Amino acid sequence: MYIGLDFGTTNSSVALYDGTTLTLLPLDPRSTANPRVLRSTLFITSEGAAYIGREAIDRFLEGNVGREIDYQWRFVGEAELTFADIGTVMQALYATVDANAPGRLFQSIKTALRDRGFTHTNVFGRYYTLEELIALVLSLVKMRVEDTLQTKVTGVVLGRPVHYATDAEADALAFKRMQHACKLAELPDILFLEEPTAAALAYARNVRTAQRVLVFDFGGGTLDVTIMQLDDAGRPTFLATDGVPVGGDVLDRRIVMGRLLRQFGEGATIGPRQLPFPAHVLEHLTEWQSIVDLTQPRYLDIIEEGVMAGSKPRELRALRSLARRNYGLPMYEEVERAKVRLSDANETTISMHMDEIDFDEPLPRWDFERLIGPDARQIERCVDRVLAAARLSPADIDVVLRTGGSSRVPRFVRMLANKFGEEKLQEMDVFTGVASGLAIAAWERGRQSWGG
């Protein structure tokens, strides 16, 4: 059985095509929103058990949120050191660890593929490479597919962004790592296909007129753009592709850093001399995973000084609670929900009421659009580049196809409408359109394998 697998930064999905019917498989029975869409999350317990999707998030929230972090100095293993004069010796390794953590959650791990600095991480005494973490997710997805279909997966067409990174070396490294992860997961007969190309294949399935189509695929981790020419039988010729590593995760970060820092001590002065609260402390709020670092003594002592002798004790108590009681993920989930609401509303509110965190922060759409202005300009330049590469003008495009959750953000819908005309815009299923196209490509690959 050949399948199409869209392993996304935020969400993943799997589809099957038999030449007539497209079927999206129910990967996540715990999801109340859409069981055909699996959150690309991984939770590893202290005993080494692994969980993915909604269950991974639920287990993290149940065991971690509200729990006070207890850092202790622990033995984590040994390293072999070789010296010219004395030969090889074993060196004991110690580290500060969260002693009572029930498990560790990984989210958006696909974005780490381009990070040269992320080679491995210690999870309760075992070192996992990045490729091993991704392979865990992929192998569990494969297992769910085989359980659902009651047959073995014999081939996979896997989606990939046009560019994992803007730097060519980082882009090549990311793809090499992804290939290795697929090998570790034992995905059979693997073929990589660019995600906007897959979305274009899904659209072309129902087209019976010649047209030029621009695919605007904007997900959680990347923005990818493809231009193709369809003939009157729906057969595509791909003219140009481009992409940038900007996605929904970046937009969430803009909201946190642009609107919420004031709720956690931004602008405070601390200590007897009322010195400015160090900006580098609040930089840990750029990702929910790094917020827990603030419980380390070198940061927590600064926060405690601000609580005791600072100009904003309430806000710094909130920061202390955010870090010590693991409220980083709930904060980012609330920010993401607010971002989604702004697709339909002109204003929304980001609310947090837990322990010493107590605020309702208004977020008007106009200010959200101001915060993401640099990203919007970078994305528009990407669209212009792909038009230039195809030697086309906006007037030459017949259809603009939007897919991916971030393609619903009004700033980008408006940008596309202004450039191409609102009447040309069409929206695919934002979370499963790519998987559908991958499934079509998988069916074609399977036919070739079977000699059909």
PDB file of C-alpha atoms in Angstrom, residues 41-43 50-52 130-142 181-182 184-186:
ATOM      1  CA  THR A  41       4.092  16.493  18.770  1.00  0.00           C
ATOM      2  CA  LEU A  42       6.089  13.873  20.657  1.00  0.00           C
ATOM      3  CA  PHE A  43       5.965  13.152  24.399  1.00  0.00           C
ATOM      4  CA  ALA A  50       6.528   7.636  23.422  1.00  0.00           C
ATOM      5  CA  TYR A  51       3.215   9.265  22.469  1.00  0.00           C
ATOM      6  CA  ILE A  52       2.233  11.524  19.571  1.00  0.00           C
ATOM      7  CA  LEU A 130      17.243  14.914  16.200  1.00  0.00           C
ATOM      8  CA  GLU A 131      16.808  12.235  13.552  1.00  0.00           C
ATOM      9  CA  GLU A 132      15.839   9.690  16.219  1.00  0.00           C
ATOM     10  CA  LEU A 133      13.161  12.004  17.629  1.00  0.00           C
ATOM     11  CA  ILE A 134      11.628  12.581  14.195  1.00  0.00           C
ATOM     12  CA  ALA A 135      11.886   8.861  13.421  1.00  0.00           C
ATOM     13  CA  LEU A 136       9.860   8.112  16.561  1.00  0.00           C
ATOM     14  CA  VAL A 137       7.020  10.288  15.263  1.00  0.00           C
ATOM     15  CA  LEU A 138       7.182   8.834  11.749  1.00  0.00           C
ATOM     16  CA  SER A 139       7.289   5.227  12.952  1.00  0.00           C
ATOM     17  CA  LEU A 140       4.282   5.746  15.245  1.00  0.00           C
ATOM     18  CA  VAL A 141       2.371   7.369  12.362  1.00  0.00           C
ATOM     19  CA  LYS A 142       3.222   4.400  10.139  1.00  0.00           C
ATOM     20  CA  ALA A 181      15.099  10.024   9.989  1.00  0.00           C
ATOM     21  CA  CYS A 182      12.985   8.254   7.355  1.00  0.00           C
ATOM     22  CA  LEU A 184      15.524   5.079  10.979  1.00  0.00           C
ATOM     23  CA  ALA A 185      11.703   4.947  10.884  1.00  0.00           C
ATOM     24  CA  GLU A 186      11.937   2.226   8.213  1.00  0.00           C
TER      25      GLU A 186
END
